Tab-separated table of N, CA and C in Angstrom:
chain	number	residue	atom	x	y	z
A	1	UNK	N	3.866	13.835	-5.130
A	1	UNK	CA	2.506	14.318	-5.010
A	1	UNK	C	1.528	13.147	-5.097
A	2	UNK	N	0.623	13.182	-4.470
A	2	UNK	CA	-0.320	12.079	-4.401
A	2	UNK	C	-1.321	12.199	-5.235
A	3	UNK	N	-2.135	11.266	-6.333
A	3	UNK	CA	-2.978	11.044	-6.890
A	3	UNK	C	-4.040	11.302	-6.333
A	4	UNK	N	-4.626	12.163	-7.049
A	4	UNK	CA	-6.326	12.446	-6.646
A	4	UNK	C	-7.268	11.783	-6.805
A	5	UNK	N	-7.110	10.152	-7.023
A	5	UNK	CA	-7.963	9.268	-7.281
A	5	UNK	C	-8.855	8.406	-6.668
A	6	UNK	N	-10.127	8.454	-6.419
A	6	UNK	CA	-10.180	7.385	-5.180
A	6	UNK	C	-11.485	6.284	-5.496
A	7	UNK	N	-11.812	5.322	-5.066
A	7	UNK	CA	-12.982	4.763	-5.572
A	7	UNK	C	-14.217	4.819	-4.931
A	8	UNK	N	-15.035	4.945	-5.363
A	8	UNK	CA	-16.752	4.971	-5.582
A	8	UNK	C	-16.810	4.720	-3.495
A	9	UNK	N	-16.507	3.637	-3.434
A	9	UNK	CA	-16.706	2.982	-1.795
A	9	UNK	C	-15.893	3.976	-0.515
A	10	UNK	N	-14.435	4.680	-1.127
A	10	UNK	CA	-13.801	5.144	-0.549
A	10	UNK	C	-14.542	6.490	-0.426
A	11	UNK	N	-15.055	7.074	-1.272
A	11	UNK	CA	-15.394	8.147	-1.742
A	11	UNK	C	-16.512	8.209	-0.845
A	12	UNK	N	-17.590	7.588	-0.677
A	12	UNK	CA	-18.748	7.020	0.099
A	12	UNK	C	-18.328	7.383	1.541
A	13	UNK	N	-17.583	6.290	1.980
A	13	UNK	CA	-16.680	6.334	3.476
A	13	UNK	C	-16.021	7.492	4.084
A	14	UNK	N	-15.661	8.210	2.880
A	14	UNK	CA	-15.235	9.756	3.383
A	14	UNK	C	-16.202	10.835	3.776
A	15	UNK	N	-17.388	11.009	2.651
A	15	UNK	CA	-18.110	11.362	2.533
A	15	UNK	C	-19.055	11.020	3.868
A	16	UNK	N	-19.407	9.725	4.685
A	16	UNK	CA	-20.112	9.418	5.652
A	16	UNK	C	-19.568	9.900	7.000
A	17	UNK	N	-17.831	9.696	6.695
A	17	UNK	CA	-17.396	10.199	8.051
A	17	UNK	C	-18.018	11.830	8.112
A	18	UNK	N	-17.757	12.941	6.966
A	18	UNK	CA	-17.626	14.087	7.235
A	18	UNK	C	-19.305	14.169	7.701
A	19	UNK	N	-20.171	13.656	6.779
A	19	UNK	CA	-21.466	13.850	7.524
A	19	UNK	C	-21.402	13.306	9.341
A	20	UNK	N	-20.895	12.573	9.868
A	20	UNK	CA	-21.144	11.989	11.020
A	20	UNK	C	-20.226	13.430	11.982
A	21	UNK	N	-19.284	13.910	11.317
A	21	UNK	CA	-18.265	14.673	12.374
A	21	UNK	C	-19.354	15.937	12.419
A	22	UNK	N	-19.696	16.264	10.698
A	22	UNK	CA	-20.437	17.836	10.696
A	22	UNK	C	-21.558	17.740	11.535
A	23	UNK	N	-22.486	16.419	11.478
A	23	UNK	CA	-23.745	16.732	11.848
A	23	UNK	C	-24.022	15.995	13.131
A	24	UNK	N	-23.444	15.178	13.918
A	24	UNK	CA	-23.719	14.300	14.944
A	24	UNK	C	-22.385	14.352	15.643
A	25	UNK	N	-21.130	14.215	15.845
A	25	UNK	CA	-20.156	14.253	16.584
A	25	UNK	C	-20.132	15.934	16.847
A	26	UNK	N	-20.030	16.740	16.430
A	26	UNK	CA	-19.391	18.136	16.368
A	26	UNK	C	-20.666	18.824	17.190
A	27	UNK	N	-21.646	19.030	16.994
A	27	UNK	CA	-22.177	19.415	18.473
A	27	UNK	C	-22.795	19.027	19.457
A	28	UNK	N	-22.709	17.556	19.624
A	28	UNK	CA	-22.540	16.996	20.823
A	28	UNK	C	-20.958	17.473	21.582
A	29	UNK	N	-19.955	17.569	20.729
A	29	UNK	CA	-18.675	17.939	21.547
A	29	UNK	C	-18.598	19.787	21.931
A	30	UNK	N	-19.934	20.242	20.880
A	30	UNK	CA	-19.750	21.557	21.086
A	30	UNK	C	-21.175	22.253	22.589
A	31	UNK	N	-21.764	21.208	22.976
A	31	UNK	CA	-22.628	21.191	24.046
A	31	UNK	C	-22.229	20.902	25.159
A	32	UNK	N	-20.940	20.088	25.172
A	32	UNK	CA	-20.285	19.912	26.256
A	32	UNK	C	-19.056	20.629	26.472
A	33	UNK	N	-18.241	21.288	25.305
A	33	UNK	CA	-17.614	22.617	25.552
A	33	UNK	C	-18.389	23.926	26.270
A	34	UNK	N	-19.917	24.301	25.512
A	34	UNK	CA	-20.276	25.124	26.173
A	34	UNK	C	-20.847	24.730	27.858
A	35	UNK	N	-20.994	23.669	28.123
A	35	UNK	CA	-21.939	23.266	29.643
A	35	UNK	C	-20.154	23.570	30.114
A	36	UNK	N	-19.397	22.902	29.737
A	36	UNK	CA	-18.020	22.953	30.757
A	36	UNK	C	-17.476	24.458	31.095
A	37	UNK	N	-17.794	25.549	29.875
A	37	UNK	CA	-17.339	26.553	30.199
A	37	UNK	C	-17.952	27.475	31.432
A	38	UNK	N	-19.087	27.076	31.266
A	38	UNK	CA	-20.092	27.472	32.028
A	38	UNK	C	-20.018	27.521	33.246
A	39	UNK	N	-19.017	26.526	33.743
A	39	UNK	CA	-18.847	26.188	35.209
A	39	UNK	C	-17.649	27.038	35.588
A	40	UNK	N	-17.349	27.557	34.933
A	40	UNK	CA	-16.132	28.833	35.536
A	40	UNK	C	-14.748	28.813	34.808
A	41	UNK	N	-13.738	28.751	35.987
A	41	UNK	CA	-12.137	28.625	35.704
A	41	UNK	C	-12.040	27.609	34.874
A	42	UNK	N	-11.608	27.745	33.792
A	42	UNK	CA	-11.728	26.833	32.480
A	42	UNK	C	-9.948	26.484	32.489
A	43	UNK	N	-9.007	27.258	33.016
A	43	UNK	CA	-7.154	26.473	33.179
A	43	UNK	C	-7.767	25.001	33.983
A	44	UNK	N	-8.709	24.648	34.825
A	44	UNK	CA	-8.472	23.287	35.478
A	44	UNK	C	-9.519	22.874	35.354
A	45	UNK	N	-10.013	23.069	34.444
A	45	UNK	CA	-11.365	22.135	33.778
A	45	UNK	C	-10.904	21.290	32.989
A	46	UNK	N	-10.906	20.332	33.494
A	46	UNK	CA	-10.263	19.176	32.247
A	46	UNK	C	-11.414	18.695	31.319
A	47	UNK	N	-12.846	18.757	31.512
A	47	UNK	CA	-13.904	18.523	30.235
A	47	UNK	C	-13.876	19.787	29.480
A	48	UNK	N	-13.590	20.890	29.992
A	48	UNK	CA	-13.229	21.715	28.669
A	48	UNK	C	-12.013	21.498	27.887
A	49	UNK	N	-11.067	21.676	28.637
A	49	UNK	CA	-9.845	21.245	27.705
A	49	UNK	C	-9.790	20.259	26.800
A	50	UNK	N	-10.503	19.010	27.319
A	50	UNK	CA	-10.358	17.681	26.438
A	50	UNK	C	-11.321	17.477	25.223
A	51	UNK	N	-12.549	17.983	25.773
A	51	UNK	CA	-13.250	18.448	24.551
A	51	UNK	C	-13.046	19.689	23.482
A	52	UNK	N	-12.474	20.544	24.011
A	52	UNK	CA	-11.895	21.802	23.314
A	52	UNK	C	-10.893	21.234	22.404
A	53	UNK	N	-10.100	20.204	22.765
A	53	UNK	CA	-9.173	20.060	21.730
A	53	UNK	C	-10.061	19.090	21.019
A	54	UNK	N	-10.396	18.342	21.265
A	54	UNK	CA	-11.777	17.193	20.377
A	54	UNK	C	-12.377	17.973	19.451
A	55	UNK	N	-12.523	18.842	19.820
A	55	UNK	CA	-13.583	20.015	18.777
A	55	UNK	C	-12.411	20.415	17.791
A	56	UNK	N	-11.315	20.626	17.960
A	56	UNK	CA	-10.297	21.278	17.095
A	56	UNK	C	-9.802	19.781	16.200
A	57	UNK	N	-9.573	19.274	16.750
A	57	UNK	CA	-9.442	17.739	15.953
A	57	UNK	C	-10.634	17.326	14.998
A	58	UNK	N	-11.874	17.030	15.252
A	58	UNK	CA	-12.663	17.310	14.491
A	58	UNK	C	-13.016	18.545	13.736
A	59	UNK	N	-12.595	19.763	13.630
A	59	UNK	CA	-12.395	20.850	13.003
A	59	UNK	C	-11.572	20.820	11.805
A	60	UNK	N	-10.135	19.979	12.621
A	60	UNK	CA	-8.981	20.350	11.178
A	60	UNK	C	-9.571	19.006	10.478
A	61	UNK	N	-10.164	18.008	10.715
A	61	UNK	CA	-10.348	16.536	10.070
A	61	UNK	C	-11.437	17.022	8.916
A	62	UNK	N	-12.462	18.006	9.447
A	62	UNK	CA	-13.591	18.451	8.584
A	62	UNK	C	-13.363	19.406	7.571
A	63	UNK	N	-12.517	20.237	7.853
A	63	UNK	CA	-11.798	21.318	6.992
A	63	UNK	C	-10.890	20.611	5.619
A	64	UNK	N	-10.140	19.347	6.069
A	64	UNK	CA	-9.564	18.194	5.015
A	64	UNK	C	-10.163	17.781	4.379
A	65	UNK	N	-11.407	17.144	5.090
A	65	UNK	CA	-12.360	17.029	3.925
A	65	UNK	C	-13.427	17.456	2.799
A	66	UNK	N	-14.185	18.491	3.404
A	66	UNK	CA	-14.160	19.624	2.652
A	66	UNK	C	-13.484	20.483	1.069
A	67	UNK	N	-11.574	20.461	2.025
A	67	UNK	CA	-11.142	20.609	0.771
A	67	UNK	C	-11.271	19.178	-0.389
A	68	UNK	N	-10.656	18.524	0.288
A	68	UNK	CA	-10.590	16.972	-0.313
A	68	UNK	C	-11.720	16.382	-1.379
A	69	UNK	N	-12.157	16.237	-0.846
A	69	UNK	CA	-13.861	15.691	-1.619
A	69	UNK	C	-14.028	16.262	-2.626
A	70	UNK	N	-14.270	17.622	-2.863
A	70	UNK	CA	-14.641	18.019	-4.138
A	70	UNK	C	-13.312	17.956	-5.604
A	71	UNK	N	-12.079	18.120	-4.552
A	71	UNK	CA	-10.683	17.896	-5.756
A	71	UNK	C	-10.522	16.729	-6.198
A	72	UNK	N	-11.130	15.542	-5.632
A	72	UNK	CA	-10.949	14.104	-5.996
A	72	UNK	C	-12.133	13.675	-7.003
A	73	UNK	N	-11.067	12.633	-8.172
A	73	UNK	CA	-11.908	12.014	-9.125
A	73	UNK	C	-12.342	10.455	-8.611
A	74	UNK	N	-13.328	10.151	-8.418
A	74	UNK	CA	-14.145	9.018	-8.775
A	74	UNK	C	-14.360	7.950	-9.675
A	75	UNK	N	-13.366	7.024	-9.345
A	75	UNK	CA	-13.124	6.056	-10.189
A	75	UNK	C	-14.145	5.159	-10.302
A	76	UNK	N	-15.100	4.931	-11.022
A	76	UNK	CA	-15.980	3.788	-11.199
A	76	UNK	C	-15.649	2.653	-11.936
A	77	UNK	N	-16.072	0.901	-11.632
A	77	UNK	CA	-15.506	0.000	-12.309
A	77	UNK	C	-16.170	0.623	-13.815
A	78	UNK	N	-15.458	0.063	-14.738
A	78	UNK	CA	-15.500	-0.557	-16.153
A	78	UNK	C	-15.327	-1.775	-16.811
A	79	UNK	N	-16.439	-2.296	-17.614
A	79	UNK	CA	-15.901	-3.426	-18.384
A	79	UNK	C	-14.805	-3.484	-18.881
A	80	UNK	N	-14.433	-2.362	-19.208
A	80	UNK	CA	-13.517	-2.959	-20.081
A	80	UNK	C	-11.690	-2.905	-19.588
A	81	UNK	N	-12.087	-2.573	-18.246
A	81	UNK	CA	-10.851	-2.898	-17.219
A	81	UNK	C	-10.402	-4.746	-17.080
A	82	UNK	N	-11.668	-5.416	-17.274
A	82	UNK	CA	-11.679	-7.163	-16.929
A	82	UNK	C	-10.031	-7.343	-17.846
A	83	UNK	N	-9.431	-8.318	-16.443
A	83	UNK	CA	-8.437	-9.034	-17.407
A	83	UNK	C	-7.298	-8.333	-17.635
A	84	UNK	N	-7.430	-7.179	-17.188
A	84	UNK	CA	-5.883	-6.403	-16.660
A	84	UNK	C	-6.106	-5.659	-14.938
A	85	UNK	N	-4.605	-5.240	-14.830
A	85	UNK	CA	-4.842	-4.571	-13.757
A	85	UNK	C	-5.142	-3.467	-13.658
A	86	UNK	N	-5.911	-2.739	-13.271
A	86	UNK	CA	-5.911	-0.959	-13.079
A	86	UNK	C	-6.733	-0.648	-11.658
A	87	UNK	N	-6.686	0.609	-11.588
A	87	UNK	CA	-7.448	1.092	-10.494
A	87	UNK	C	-8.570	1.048	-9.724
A	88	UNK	N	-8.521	0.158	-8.468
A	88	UNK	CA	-9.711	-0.821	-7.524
A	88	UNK	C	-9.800	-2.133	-8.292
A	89	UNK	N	-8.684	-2.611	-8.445
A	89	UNK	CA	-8.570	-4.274	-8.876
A	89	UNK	C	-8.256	-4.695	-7.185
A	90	UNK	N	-8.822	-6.176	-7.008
A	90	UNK	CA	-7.929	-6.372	-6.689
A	90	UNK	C	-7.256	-7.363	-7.034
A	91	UNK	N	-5.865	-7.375	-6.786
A	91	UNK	CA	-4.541	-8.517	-7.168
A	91	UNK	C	-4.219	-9.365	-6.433
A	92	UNK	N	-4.270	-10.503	-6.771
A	92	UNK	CA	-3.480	-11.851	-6.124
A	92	UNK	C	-1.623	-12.270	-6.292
A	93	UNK	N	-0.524	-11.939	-5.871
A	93	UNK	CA	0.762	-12.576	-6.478
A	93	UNK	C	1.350	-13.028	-6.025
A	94	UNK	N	2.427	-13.661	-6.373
A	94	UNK	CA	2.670	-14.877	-5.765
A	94	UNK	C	4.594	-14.498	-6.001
A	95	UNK	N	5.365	-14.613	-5.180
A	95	UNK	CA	7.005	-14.622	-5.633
A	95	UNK	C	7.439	-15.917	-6.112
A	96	UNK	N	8.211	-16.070	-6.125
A	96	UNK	CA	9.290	-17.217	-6.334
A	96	UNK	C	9.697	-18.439	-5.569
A	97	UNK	N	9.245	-18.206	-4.343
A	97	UNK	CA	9.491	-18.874	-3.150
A	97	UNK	C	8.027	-19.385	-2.531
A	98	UNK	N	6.721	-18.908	-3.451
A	98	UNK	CA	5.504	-19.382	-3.001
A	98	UNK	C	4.664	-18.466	-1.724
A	99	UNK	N	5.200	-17.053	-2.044
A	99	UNK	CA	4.660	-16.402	-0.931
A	99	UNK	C	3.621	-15.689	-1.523
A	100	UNK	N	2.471	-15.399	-1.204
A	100	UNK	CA	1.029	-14.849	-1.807
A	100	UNK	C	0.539	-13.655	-0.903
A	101	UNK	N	0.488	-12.658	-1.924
A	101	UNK	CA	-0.282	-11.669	-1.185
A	101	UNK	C	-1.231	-11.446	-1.643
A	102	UNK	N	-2.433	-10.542	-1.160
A	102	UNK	CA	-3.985	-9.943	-2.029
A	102	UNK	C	-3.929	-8.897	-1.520
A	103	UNK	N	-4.226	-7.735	-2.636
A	103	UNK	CA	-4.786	-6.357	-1.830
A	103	UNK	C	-5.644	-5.871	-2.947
A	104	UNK	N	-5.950	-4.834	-2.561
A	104	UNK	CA	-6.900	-3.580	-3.513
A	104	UNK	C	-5.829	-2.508	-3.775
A	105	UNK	N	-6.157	-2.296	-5.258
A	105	UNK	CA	-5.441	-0.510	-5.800
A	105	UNK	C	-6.249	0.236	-5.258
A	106	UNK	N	-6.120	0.862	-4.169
A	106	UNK	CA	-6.487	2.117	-3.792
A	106	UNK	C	-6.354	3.635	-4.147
A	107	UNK	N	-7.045	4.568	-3.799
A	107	UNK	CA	-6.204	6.282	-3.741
A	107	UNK	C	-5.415	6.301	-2.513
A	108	UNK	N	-4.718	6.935	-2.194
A	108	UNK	CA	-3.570	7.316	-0.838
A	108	UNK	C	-4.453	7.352	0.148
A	109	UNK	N	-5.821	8.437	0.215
A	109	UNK	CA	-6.340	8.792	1.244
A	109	UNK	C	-7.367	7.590	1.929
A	110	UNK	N	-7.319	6.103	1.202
A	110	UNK	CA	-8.315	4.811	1.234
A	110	UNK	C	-7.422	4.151	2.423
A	111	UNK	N	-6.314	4.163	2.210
A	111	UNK	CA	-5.600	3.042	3.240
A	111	UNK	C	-4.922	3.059	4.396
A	112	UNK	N	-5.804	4.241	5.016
A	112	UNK	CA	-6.246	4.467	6.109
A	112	UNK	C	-7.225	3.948	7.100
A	113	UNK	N	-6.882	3.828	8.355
A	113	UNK	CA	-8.049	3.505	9.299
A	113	UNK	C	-8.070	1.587	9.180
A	114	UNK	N	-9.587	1.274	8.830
A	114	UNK	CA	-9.983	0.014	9.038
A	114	UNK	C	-9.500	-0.561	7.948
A	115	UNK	N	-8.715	-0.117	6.940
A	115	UNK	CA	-8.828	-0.817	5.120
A	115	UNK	C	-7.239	-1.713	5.603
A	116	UNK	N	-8.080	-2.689	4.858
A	116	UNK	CA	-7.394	-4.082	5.219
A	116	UNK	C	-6.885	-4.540	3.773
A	117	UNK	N	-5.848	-4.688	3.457
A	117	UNK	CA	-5.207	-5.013	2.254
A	117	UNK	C	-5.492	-4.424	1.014
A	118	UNK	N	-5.262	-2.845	1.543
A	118	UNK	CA	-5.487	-2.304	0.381
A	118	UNK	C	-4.094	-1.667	0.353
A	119	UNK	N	-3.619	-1.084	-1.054
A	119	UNK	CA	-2.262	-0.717	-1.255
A	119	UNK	C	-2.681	0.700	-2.002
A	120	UNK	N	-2.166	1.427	-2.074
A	120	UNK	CA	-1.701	3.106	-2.937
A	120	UNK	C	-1.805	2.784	-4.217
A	121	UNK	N	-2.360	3.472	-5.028
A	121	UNK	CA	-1.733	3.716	-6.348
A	121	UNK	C	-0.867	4.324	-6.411
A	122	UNK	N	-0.168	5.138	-5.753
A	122	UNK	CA	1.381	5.529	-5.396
A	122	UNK	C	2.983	4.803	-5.237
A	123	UNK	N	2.096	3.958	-4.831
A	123	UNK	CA	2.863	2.724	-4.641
A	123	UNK	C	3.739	2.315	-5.296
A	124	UNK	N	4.838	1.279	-5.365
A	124	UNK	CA	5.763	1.264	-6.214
A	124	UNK	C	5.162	-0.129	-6.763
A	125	UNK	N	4.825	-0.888	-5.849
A	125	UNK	CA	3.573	-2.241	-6.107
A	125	UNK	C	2.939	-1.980	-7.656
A	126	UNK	N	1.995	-0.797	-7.045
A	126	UNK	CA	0.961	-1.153	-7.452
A	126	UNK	C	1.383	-0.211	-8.934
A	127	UNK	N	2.229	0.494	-9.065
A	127	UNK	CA	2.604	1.260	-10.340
A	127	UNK	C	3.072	0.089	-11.278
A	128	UNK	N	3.954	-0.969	-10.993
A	128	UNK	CA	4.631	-2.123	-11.668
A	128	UNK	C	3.472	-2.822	-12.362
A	129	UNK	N	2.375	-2.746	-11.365
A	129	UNK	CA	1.109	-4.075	-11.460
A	129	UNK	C	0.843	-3.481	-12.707
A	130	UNK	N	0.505	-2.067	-12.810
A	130	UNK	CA	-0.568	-1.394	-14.136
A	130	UNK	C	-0.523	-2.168	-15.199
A	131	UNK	N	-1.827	-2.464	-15.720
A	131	UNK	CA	-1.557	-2.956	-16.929
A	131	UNK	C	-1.583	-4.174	-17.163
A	132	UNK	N	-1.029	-4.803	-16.466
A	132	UNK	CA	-0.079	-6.544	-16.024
A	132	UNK	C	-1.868	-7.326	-16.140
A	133	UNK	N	-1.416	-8.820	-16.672
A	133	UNK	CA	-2.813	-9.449	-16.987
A	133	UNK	C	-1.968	-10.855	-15.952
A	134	UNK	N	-2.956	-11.688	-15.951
A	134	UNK	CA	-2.814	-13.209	-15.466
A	134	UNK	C	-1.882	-13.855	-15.772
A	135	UNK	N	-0.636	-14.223	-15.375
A	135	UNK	CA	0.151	-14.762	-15.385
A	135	UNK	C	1.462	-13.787	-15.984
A	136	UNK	N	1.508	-12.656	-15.728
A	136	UNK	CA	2.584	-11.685	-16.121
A	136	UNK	C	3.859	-11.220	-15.236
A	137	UNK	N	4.850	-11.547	-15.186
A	137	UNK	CA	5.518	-11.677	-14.761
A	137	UNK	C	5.829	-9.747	-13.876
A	138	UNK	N	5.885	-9.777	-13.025
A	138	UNK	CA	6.176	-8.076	-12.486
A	138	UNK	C	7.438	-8.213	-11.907
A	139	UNK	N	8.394	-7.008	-11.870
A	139	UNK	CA	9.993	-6.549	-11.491
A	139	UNK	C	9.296	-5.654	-10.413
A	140	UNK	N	9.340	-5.479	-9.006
A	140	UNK	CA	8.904	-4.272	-8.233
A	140	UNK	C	10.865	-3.835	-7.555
A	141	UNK	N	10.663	-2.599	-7.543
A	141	UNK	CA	11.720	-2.181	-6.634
A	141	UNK	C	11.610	-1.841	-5.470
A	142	UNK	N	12.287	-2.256	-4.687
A	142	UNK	CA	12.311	-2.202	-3.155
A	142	UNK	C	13.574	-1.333	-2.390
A	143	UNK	N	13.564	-1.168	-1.330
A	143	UNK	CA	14.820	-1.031	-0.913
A	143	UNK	C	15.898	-1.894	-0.811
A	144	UNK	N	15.187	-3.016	-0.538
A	144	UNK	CA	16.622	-4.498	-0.603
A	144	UNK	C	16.697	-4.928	-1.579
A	145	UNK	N	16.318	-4.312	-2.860
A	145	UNK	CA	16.529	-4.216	-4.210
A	145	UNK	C	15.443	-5.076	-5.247
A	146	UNK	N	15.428	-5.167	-6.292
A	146	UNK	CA	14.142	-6.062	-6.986
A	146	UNK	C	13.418	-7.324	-6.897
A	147	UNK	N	12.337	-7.366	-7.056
A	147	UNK	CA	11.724	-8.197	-6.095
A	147	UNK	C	10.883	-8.716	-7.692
A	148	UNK	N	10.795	-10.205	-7.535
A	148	UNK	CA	10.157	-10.504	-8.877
A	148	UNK	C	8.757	-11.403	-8.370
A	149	UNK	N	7.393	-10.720	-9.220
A	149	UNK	CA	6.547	-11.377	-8.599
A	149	UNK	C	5.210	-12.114	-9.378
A	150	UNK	N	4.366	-12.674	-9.780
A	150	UNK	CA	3.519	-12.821	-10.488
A	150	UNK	C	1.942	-13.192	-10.573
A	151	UNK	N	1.345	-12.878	-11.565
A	151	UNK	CA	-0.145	-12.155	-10.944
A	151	UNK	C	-0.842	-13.273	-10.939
A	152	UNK	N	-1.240	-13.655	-10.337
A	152	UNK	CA	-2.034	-15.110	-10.358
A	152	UNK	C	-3.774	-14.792	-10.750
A	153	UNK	N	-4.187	-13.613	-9.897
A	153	UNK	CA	-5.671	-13.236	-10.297
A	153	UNK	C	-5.733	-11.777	-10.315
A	154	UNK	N	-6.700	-11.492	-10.993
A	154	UNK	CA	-7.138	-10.230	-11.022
A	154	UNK	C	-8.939	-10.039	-11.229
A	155	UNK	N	-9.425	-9.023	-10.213
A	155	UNK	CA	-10.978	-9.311	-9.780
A	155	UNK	C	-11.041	-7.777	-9.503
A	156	UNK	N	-12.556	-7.797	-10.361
A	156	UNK	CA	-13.391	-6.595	-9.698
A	156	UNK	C	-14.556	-6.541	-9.014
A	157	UNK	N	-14.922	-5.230	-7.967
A	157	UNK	CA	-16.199	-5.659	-7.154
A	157	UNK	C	-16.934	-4.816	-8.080
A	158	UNK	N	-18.164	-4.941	-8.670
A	158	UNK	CA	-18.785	-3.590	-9.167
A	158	UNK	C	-19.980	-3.449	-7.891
């Protein structure tokens, strides 16, 4: 089951899409469903069809969010998160062999679309990270089996 957690920015971004689908995408697509129907035999109207399903795509996307939004908690930074890892850090680590990654603790529904190095709190990553301070050694499990890695930084945006 996925964590209902998401942060302040994500929360924002969701929130902007559903305003843009409810109030500016959705009947512009629903003005050109009705002008297309208008013109008759709607089996070989391909601007009805293509917008008809556009409208249903934006339908089930708005209906998700809807539910979504109000069941999700809102993680805001805290002081007193500095200096460990927890939820919307983001982490710097480094393996054994000198390989470095950076991402953000995200909610599930964040690392989607445009989000660029952000990881799940679902994650098996980012479950190991919890907690973990600067220079702490992390065990992650993988499928090609344990993977040893260590935290070089840890940063928040407020």
């Amino acid at each position: 089951m996925k964590t209902k957690l998401i942060t302040r920015e994500g929360y924002d971004k969701l929130k902007a899409e559903h305003d843009h689908l409810w109030h500016k995408q959705r009947p512009e697509v629903t003005k050109i469903v009705t002008w297309a129907a208008s013109l008759g035999d709607r089996s070989e109207n391909a601007d009805y069809q293509y917008n008809k399903r556009l409208l249903r795509q934006i339908d089930r996307r708005v209906r998700f969010l809807r539910k979504f939004l109000p069941e999700v908690t809102v993680v805001d930074y805290s002081p007193q998160q500095e200096g460990k890892v927890f939820f919307g850090a983001w982490v710097e680590i480094e393996n054994e062999v000198g390989e470095i990654k950076q991402f953000k603790i995200v909610g599930p529904e964040e690392i989607y679309g445009d989000a660029k190095n952000y990881i799940s709190i679902d994650s098996p990553m980012a479950r190991a990270l919890l907690k973990k301070e600067v220079d702490d050694e992390v065990v992650v499990k993988t499928p090609e089996g344990e993977k040893e890695w260590c935290v070089n930084a840890i940063r928040y945006q407020q």
